[in-house]
Amino acid sequence: MEPPVKPTDRQVRRAQRRAEMVQAAMDAVRRHGPGVSVADIAAEAGITKPVLYRHFDDRADLHRAVGHEAAALLMARIAPELMKNREPKEHIRGVIDGFLSGVEDEPQLWRFVVHNPGEHTPGAEVVDDVRQTIASLLSSLIGVRLREADLDPGGAEAWAIGLVGMVQSAGDWWLERQTMSREAVTDYLTTLIWGGVAGVLGDQDAAGPHAPLRLLPPTGTGEPT
């Protein structure tokens, strides 16, 4: 196997300069909102638009770069919640609150990545990546819980994807309306999700966070396990 090619000093400097411009773009979004112009971003970076475009293929490339950094900020809130050793209901609560806290702290970045009408396709691509990353982590977590209980983990991925989509939609609504506190939204969503999961799992004692997970058998196979 050939040794990896070491980047040249010029390549390293260009990568560093591009990263600095992405950070400047994020600051411009925070200052001007999701409708920020390329001229605003260039001004924030202290350069001209032609210089900016030496480091990005086009506006969509810049948009994606900002989106990936914004996604990393959001994942930094959510991933630690998934890694904690806790009961399923509290895992759900932690992930929801982590997501909502990230959206609450960076509302303009979230709107820029998800709702910027001029760059819908690149933004949607980044959001899809984030959704898939979170869903994969949740799916793994749910699957582990089910296998530990000698239950079929086949539905883990579908449940995880559904949970992520619902929380994102509710988060969008909450960010725009702000009709209740983050804690209240987290409580409502946790109650709904946990109640739904417990119902699908056939758990008759779902009220408490320490209730055991039980899976309904396939149709026609008899009583729940």
PDB file of C-alpha atoms in Angstrom:
ATOM      1  CA  MET A   1       0.000   0.000   0.000  1.00  0.00           C
ATOM      2  CA  GLU A   2       1.341   3.385  -1.002  1.00  0.00           C
ATOM      3  CA  PRO A   3       1.775   5.941   1.790  1.00  0.00           C
ATOM      4  CA  PRO A   4      -0.832   8.747   1.831  1.00  0.00           C
ATOM      5  CA  VAL A   5       0.075  11.842  -0.146  1.00  0.00           C
ATOM      6  CA  LYS A   6       0.936  14.705   2.160  1.00  0.00           C
ATOM      7  CA  PRO A   7      -0.802  17.971   1.228  1.00  0.00           C
ATOM      8  CA  THR A   8       1.429  20.782   0.100  1.00  0.00           C
ATOM      9  CA  ASP A   9       1.823  23.961   2.131  1.00  0.00           C
ATOM     10  CA  ARG A  10      -0.254  25.779  -0.466  1.00  0.00           C
ATOM     11  CA  GLN A  11      -3.073  23.256  -0.156  1.00  0.00           C
ATOM     12  CA  VAL A  12      -3.000  23.551   3.621  1.00  0.00           C
ATOM     13  CA  ARG A  13      -3.176  27.351   3.437  1.00  0.00           C
ATOM     14  CA  ARG A  14      -6.071  27.213   0.968  1.00  0.00           C
ATOM     15  CA  ALA A  15      -7.971  24.815   3.214  1.00  0.00           C
ATOM     16  CA  GLN A  16      -7.385  27.079   6.203  1.00  0.00           C
ATOM     17  CA  ARG A  17      -8.457  30.133   4.235  1.00  0.00           C
ATOM     18  CA  ARG A  18     -11.617  28.377   3.047  1.00  0.00           C
ATOM     19  CA  ALA A  19     -12.456  27.399   6.636  1.00  0.00           C
ATOM     20  CA  GLU A  20     -11.998  31.022   7.733  1.00  0.00           C
ATOM     21  CA  MET A  21     -14.381  32.158   4.997  1.00  0.00           C
ATOM     22  CA  VAL A  22     -16.975  29.602   6.064  1.00  0.00           C
ATOM     23  CA  GLN A  23     -16.798  30.968   9.611  1.00  0.00           C
ATOM     24  CA  ALA A  24     -17.158  34.506   8.238  1.00  0.00           C
ATOM     25  CA  ALA A  25     -20.173  33.368   6.227  1.00  0.00           C
ATOM     26  CA  MET A  26     -21.758  31.922   9.379  1.00  0.00           C
ATOM     27  CA  ASP A  27     -21.190  35.223  11.174  1.00  0.00           C
ATOM     28  CA  ALA A  28     -22.781  37.039   8.234  1.00  0.00           C
ATOM     29  CA  VAL A  29     -25.829  34.757   8.428  1.00  0.00           C
ATOM     30  CA  ARG A  30     -26.131  35.459  12.144  1.00  0.00           C
ATOM     31  CA  ARG A  31     -25.919  39.201  11.464  1.00  0.00           C
ATOM     32  CA  HIS A  32     -28.076  39.500   8.314  1.00  0.00           C
ATOM     33  CA  GLY A  33     -30.355  36.473   8.521  1.00  0.00           C
ATOM     34  CA  PRO A  34     -31.037  33.642   6.057  1.00  0.00           C
ATOM     35  CA  GLY A  35     -31.370  36.046   3.119  1.00  0.00           C
ATOM     36  CA  VAL A  36     -27.721  37.101   3.431  1.00  0.00           C
ATOM     37  CA  SER A  37     -26.049  38.013   0.148  1.00  0.00           C
ATOM     38  CA  VAL A  38     -22.671  36.913  -1.145  1.00  0.00           C
ATOM     39  CA  ALA A  39     -21.604  40.559  -0.910  1.00  0.00           C
ATOM     40  CA  ASP A  40     -22.499  40.546   2.803  1.00  0.00           C
ATOM     41  CA  ILE A  41     -20.450  37.380   3.303  1.00  0.00           C
ATOM     42  CA  ALA A  42     -17.478  38.800   1.435  1.00  0.00           C
ATOM     43  CA  ALA A  43     -17.648  41.998   3.488  1.00  0.00           C
ATOM     44  CA  GLU A  44     -17.754  39.973   6.713  1.00  0.00           C
ATOM     45  CA  ALA A  45     -14.610  38.155   5.565  1.00  0.00           C
ATOM     46  CA  GLY A  46     -12.930  41.444   4.588  1.00  0.00           C
ATOM     47  CA  ILE A  47     -12.535  40.435   0.947  1.00  0.00           C
ATOM     48  CA  THR A  48     -14.229  40.979  -2.410  1.00  0.00           C
ATOM     49  CA  LYS A  49     -16.674  38.587  -4.080  1.00  0.00           C
ATOM     50  CA  PRO A  50     -14.142  37.515  -6.756  1.00  0.00           C
ATOM     51  CA  VAL A  51     -11.658  36.570  -4.028  1.00  0.00           C
ATOM     52  CA  LEU A  52     -14.383  34.640  -2.191  1.00  0.00           C
ATOM     53  CA  TYR A  53     -15.234  32.657  -5.316  1.00  0.00           C
ATOM     54  CA  ARG A  54     -11.616  31.582  -5.703  1.00  0.00           C
ATOM     55  CA  HIS A  55     -12.278  29.254  -2.786  1.00  0.00           C
ATOM     56  CA  PHE A  56     -15.789  28.051  -3.706  1.00  0.00           C
ATOM     57  CA  ASP A  57     -17.156  26.690  -6.978  1.00  0.00           C
ATOM     58  CA  ASP A  58     -20.325  28.768  -6.721  1.00  0.00           C
ATOM     59  CA  ARG A  59     -22.894  29.993  -4.203  1.00  0.00           C
ATOM     60  CA  ALA A  60     -24.244  26.463  -3.775  1.00  0.00           C
ATOM     61  CA  ASP A  61     -20.781  25.235  -2.792  1.00  0.00           C
ATOM     62  CA  LEU A  62     -20.533  27.998  -0.181  1.00  0.00           C
ATOM     63  CA  HIS A  63     -24.043  27.170   1.040  1.00  0.00           C
ATOM     64  CA  ARG A  64     -23.151  23.498   1.489  1.00  0.00           C
ATOM     65  CA  ALA A  65     -19.978  24.361   3.369  1.00  0.00           C
ATOM     66  CA  VAL A  66     -21.906  26.578   5.782  1.00  0.00           C
ATOM     67  CA  GLY A  67     -24.581  23.909   6.094  1.00  0.00           C
ATOM     68  CA  HIS A  68     -22.095  21.217   7.080  1.00  0.00           C
ATOM     69  CA  GLU A  69     -20.587  23.450   9.762  1.00  0.00           C
ATOM     70  CA  ALA A  70     -24.037  24.338  11.074  1.00  0.00           C
ATOM     71  CA  ALA A  71     -24.901  20.631  11.106  1.00  0.00           C
ATOM     72  CA  ALA A  72     -21.763  19.905  13.106  1.00  0.00           C
ATOM     73  CA  LEU A  73     -22.868  22.455  15.720  1.00  0.00           C
ATOM     74  CA  LEU A  74     -26.251  20.761  15.965  1.00  0.00           C
ATOM     75  CA  MET A  75     -24.760  17.273  16.198  1.00  0.00           C
ATOM     76  CA  ALA A  76     -22.484  18.478  18.999  1.00  0.00           C
ATOM     77  CA  ARG A  77     -25.673  19.059  21.020  1.00  0.00           C
ATOM     78  CA  ILE A  78     -27.360  15.773  20.147  1.00  0.00           C
ATOM     79  CA  ALA A  79     -24.575  13.165  20.013  1.00  0.00           C
ATOM     80  CA  PRO A  80     -23.621  13.385  23.723  1.00  0.00           C
ATOM     81  CA  GLU A  81     -27.268  12.764  24.648  1.00  0.00           C
ATOM     82  CA  LEU A  82     -27.256   9.563  22.617  1.00  0.00           C
ATOM     83  CA  MET A  83     -24.101   8.317  24.265  1.00  0.00           C
ATOM     84  CA  LYS A  84     -25.393   8.564  27.829  1.00  0.00           C
ATOM     85  CA  ASN A  85     -26.457   5.430  29.677  1.00  0.00           C
ATOM     86  CA  ARG A  86     -30.082   6.097  30.567  1.00  0.00           C
ATOM     87  CA  GLU A  87     -33.589   4.720  30.272  1.00  0.00           C
ATOM     88  CA  PRO A  88     -35.305   4.902  26.833  1.00  0.00           C
ATOM     89  CA  LYS A  89     -37.735   7.686  27.760  1.00  0.00           C
ATOM     90  CA  GLU A  90     -34.913   9.863  29.071  1.00  0.00           C
ATOM     91  CA  HIS A  91     -32.896   9.201  25.909  1.00  0.00           C
ATOM     92  CA  ILE A  92     -35.834  10.508  23.893  1.00  0.00           C
ATOM     93  CA  ARG A  93     -36.101  13.589  26.100  1.00  0.00           C
ATOM     94  CA  GLY A  94     -32.365  14.294  25.877  1.00  0.00           C
ATOM     95  CA  VAL A  95     -32.266  14.063  22.075  1.00  0.00           C
ATOM     96  CA  ILE A  96     -35.314  16.314  21.673  1.00  0.00           C
ATOM     97  CA  ASP A  97     -33.950  18.943  24.051  1.00  0.00           C
ATOM     98  CA  GLY A  98     -30.516  18.779  22.414  1.00  0.00           C
ATOM     99  CA  PHE A  99     -32.054  19.424  19.005  1.00  0.00           C
ATOM    100  CA  LEU A 100     -34.298  22.240  20.205  1.00  0.00           C
ATOM    101  CA  SER A 101     -31.474  23.917  22.121  1.00  0.00           C
ATOM    102  CA  GLY A 102     -29.326  23.899  18.983  1.00  0.00           C
ATOM    103  CA  VAL A 103     -32.109  25.443  16.914  1.00  0.00           C
ATOM    104  CA  GLU A 104     -32.854  27.984  19.637  1.00  0.00           C
ATOM    105  CA  ASP A 105     -29.222  29.103  19.923  1.00  0.00           C
ATOM    106  CA  GLU A 106     -28.609  29.341  16.155  1.00  0.00           C
ATOM    107  CA  PRO A 107     -32.007  30.214  14.620  1.00  0.00           C
ATOM    108  CA  GLN A 108     -30.620  32.153  11.664  1.00  0.00           C
ATOM    109  CA  LEU A 109     -28.211  29.382  10.712  1.00  0.00           C
ATOM    110  CA  TRP A 110     -31.008  26.832  10.926  1.00  0.00           C
ATOM    111  CA  ARG A 111     -33.247  28.952   8.702  1.00  0.00           C
ATOM    112  CA  PHE A 112     -30.397  29.527   6.241  1.00  0.00           C
ATOM    113  CA  VAL A 113     -29.655  25.835   5.850  1.00  0.00           C
ATOM    114  CA  VAL A 114     -33.231  24.542   5.830  1.00  0.00           C
ATOM    115  CA  HIS A 115     -35.399  27.311   4.413  1.00  0.00           C
ATOM    116  CA  ASN A 116     -33.264  29.549   2.201  1.00  0.00           C
ATOM    117  CA  PRO A 117     -35.371  29.615  -0.981  1.00  0.00           C
ATOM    118  CA  GLY A 118     -32.443  30.541  -3.207  1.00  0.00           C
ATOM    119  CA  GLU A 119     -30.488  27.420  -2.249  1.00  0.00           C
ATOM    120  CA  HIS A 120     -33.195  24.879  -1.468  1.00  0.00           C
ATOM    121  CA  THR A 121     -31.510  21.879  -3.068  1.00  0.00           C
ATOM    122  CA  PRO A 122     -28.083  22.194  -1.387  1.00  0.00           C
ATOM    123  CA  GLY A 123     -29.700  23.023   1.936  1.00  0.00           C
ATOM    124  CA  ALA A 124     -32.040  20.065   1.707  1.00  0.00           C
ATOM    125  CA  GLU A 125     -29.046  17.847   0.955  1.00  0.00           C
ATOM    126  CA  VAL A 126     -27.299  18.925   4.148  1.00  0.00           C
ATOM    127  CA  VAL A 127     -30.440  18.518   6.229  1.00  0.00           C
ATOM    128  CA  ASP A 128     -30.971  15.041   4.800  1.00  0.00           C
ATOM    129  CA  ASP A 129     -27.434  14.154   5.866  1.00  0.00           C
ATOM    130  CA  VAL A 130     -28.099  15.393   9.389  1.00  0.00           C
ATOM    131  CA  ARG A 131     -31.403  13.535   9.598  1.00  0.00           C
ATOM    132  CA  GLN A 132     -29.761  10.328   8.419  1.00  0.00           C
ATOM    133  CA  THR A 133     -26.891  10.682  10.886  1.00  0.00           C
ATOM    134  CA  ILE A 134     -29.227  11.223  13.834  1.00  0.00           C
ATOM    135  CA  ALA A 135     -31.577   8.466  12.663  1.00  0.00           C
ATOM    136  CA  SER A 136     -28.684   6.031  12.317  1.00  0.00           C
ATOM    137  CA  LEU A 137     -27.548   6.738  15.870  1.00  0.00           C
ATOM    138  CA  LEU A 138     -31.089   6.386  17.190  1.00  0.00           C
ATOM    139  CA  SER A 139     -31.658   3.222  15.183  1.00  0.00           C
ATOM    140  CA  SER A 140     -28.522   1.676  16.637  1.00  0.00           C
ATOM    141  CA  LEU A 141     -29.572   2.658  20.142  1.00  0.00           C
ATOM    142  CA  ILE A 142     -33.110   1.284  19.730  1.00  0.00           C
ATOM    143  CA  GLY A 143     -31.795  -1.880  18.124  1.00  0.00           C
ATOM    144  CA  VAL A 144     -29.409  -2.511  21.001  1.00  0.00           C
ATOM    145  CA  ARG A 145     -32.228  -2.063  23.520  1.00  0.00           C
ATOM    146  CA  LEU A 146     -34.443  -4.526  21.664  1.00  0.00           C
ATOM    147  CA  ARG A 147     -31.725  -7.140  21.250  1.00  0.00           C
ATOM    148  CA  GLU A 148     -30.834  -6.879  24.923  1.00  0.00           C
ATOM    149  CA  ALA A 149     -34.447  -7.788  25.647  1.00  0.00           C
ATOM    150  CA  ASP A 150     -34.382 -10.660  23.080  1.00  0.00           C
ATOM    151  CA  LEU A 151     -36.830  -8.788  20.842  1.00  0.00           C
ATOM    152  CA  ASP A 152     -36.964  -8.294  17.084  1.00  0.00           C
ATOM    153  CA  PRO A 153     -35.010  -5.113  16.160  1.00  0.00           C
ATOM    154  CA  GLY A 154     -36.421  -4.993  12.621  1.00  0.00           C
ATOM    155  CA  GLY A 155     -38.446  -1.829  13.187  1.00  0.00           C
ATOM    156  CA  ALA A 156     -35.633   0.180  14.773  1.00  0.00           C
ATOM    157  CA  GLU A 157     -34.661   2.121  11.635  1.00  0.00           C
ATOM    158  CA  ALA A 158     -38.241   2.993  10.641  1.00  0.00           C
ATOM    159  CA  TRP A 159     -38.986   4.207  14.161  1.00  0.00           C
ATOM    160  CA  ALA A 160     -35.798   6.279  14.277  1.00  0.00           C
ATOM    161  CA  ILE A 161     -36.490   7.980  10.926  1.00  0.00           C
ATOM    162  CA  GLY A 162     -40.071   8.735  11.956  1.00  0.00           C
ATOM    163  CA  LEU A 163     -38.963  10.228  15.264  1.00  0.00           C
ATOM    164  CA  VAL A 164     -36.392  12.482  13.615  1.00  0.00           C
ATOM    165  CA  GLY A 165     -38.888  13.777  11.041  1.00  0.00           C
ATOM    166  CA  MET A 166     -41.519  14.557  13.648  1.00  0.00           C
ATOM    167  CA  VAL A 167     -39.132  16.393  15.952  1.00  0.00           C
ATOM    168  CA  GLN A 168     -37.735  18.462  13.070  1.00  0.00           C
ATOM    169  CA  SER A 169     -41.210  19.520  11.951  1.00  0.00           C
ATOM    170  CA  ALA A 170     -42.223  20.420  15.499  1.00  0.00           C
ATOM    171  CA  GLY A 171     -38.945  22.301  15.954  1.00  0.00           C
ATOM    172  CA  ASP A 172     -39.621  24.369  12.819  1.00  0.00           C
ATOM    173  CA  TRP A 173     -43.090  25.249  14.111  1.00  0.00           C
ATOM    174  CA  TRP A 174     -41.787  26.151  17.556  1.00  0.00           C
ATOM    175  CA  LEU A 175     -38.947  28.305  16.207  1.00  0.00           C
ATOM    176  CA  GLU A 176     -41.373  30.415  14.201  1.00  0.00           C
ATOM    177  CA  ARG A 177     -44.216  30.612  16.757  1.00  0.00           C
ATOM    178  CA  GLN A 178     -42.445  30.619  20.141  1.00  0.00           C
ATOM    179  CA  THR A 179     -45.805  30.135  21.860  1.00  0.00           C
ATOM    180  CA  MET A 180     -44.337  27.989  24.647  1.00  0.00           C
ATOM    181  CA  SER A 181     -41.045  27.323  26.359  1.00  0.00           C
ATOM    182  CA  ARG A 182     -38.459  24.860  25.079  1.00  0.00           C
ATOM    183  CA  GLU A 183     -39.022  22.770  28.191  1.00  0.00           C
ATOM    184  CA  ALA A 184     -42.751  22.574  27.464  1.00  0.00           C
ATOM    185  CA  VAL A 185     -42.185  21.534  23.835  1.00  0.00           C
ATOM    186  CA  THR A 186     -39.687  18.914  24.985  1.00  0.00           C
ATOM    187  CA  ASP A 187     -42.173  17.559  27.526  1.00  0.00           C
ATOM    188  CA  TYR A 188     -45.029  17.403  25.008  1.00  0.00           C
ATOM    189  CA  LEU A 189     -42.960  15.684  22.337  1.00  0.00           C
ATOM    190  CA  THR A 190     -41.411  13.251  24.819  1.00  0.00           C
ATOM    191  CA  THR A 191     -44.839  12.283  26.130  1.00  0.00           C
ATOM    192  CA  LEU A 192     -46.221  11.778  22.614  1.00  0.00           C
ATOM    193  CA  ILE A 193     -43.230   9.832  21.317  1.00  0.00           C
ATOM    194  CA  TRP A 194     -42.803   7.658  24.372  1.00  0.00           C
ATOM    195  CA  GLY A 195     -46.520   6.904  24.492  1.00  0.00           C
ATOM    196  CA  GLY A 196     -46.477   5.944  20.819  1.00  0.00           C
ATOM    197  CA  VAL A 197     -43.387   3.775  21.113  1.00  0.00           C
ATOM    198  CA  ALA A 198     -44.744   2.051  24.214  1.00  0.00           C
ATOM    199  CA  GLY A 199     -48.037   1.409  22.417  1.00  0.00           C
ATOM    200  CA  VAL A 200     -46.332  -0.150  19.400  1.00  0.00           C
ATOM    201  CA  LEU A 201     -44.211  -2.238  21.735  1.00  0.00           C
ATOM    202  CA  GLY A 202     -47.291  -3.439  23.586  1.00  0.00           C
ATOM    203  CA  ASP A 203     -46.170  -1.906  26.877  1.00  0.00           C
ATOM    204  CA  GLN A 204     -49.148  -1.606  29.207  1.00  0.00           C
ATOM    205  CA  ASP A 205     -47.111   0.191  31.892  1.00  0.00           C
ATOM    206  CA  ALA A 206     -45.757   3.030  29.749  1.00  0.00           C
ATOM    207  CA  ALA A 207     -46.342   5.852  32.193  1.00  0.00           C
ATOM    208  CA  GLY A 208     -42.966   5.585  33.887  1.00  0.00           C
ATOM    209  CA  PRO A 209     -39.508   6.114  32.368  1.00  0.00           C
ATOM    210  CA  HIS A 210     -38.310   2.718  33.652  1.00  0.00           C
ATOM    211  CA  ALA A 211     -41.030   0.653  31.996  1.00  0.00           C
ATOM    212  CA  PRO A 212     -39.713  -2.450  30.176  1.00  0.00           C
ATOM    213  CA  LEU A 213     -39.746  -2.661  26.364  1.00  0.00           C
ATOM    214  CA  ARG A 214     -41.977  -5.397  24.912  1.00  0.00           C
ATOM    215  CA  LEU A 215     -42.561  -6.023  21.227  1.00  0.00           C
ATOM    216  CA  LEU A 216     -45.887  -7.015  19.665  1.00  0.00           C
ATOM    217  CA  PRO A 217     -45.560 -10.257  17.693  1.00  0.00           C
ATOM    218  CA  PRO A 218     -46.278 -10.403  13.938  1.00  0.00           C
ATOM    219  CA  THR A 219     -50.001 -10.540  13.090  1.00  0.00           C
ATOM    220  CA  GLY A 220     -51.532 -13.904  13.800  1.00  0.00           C
ATOM    221  CA  THR A 221     -48.745 -15.282  15.988  1.00  0.00           C
ATOM    222  CA  GLY A 222     -50.598 -15.070  19.271  1.00  0.00           C
ATOM    223  CA  GLU A 223     -50.025 -13.119  22.465  1.00  0.00           C
ATOM    224  CA  PRO A 224     -47.358 -10.390  22.960  1.00  0.00           C
ATOM    225  CA  THR A 225     -44.003 -11.618  24.212  1.00  0.00           C
TER     226      THR A 225
END
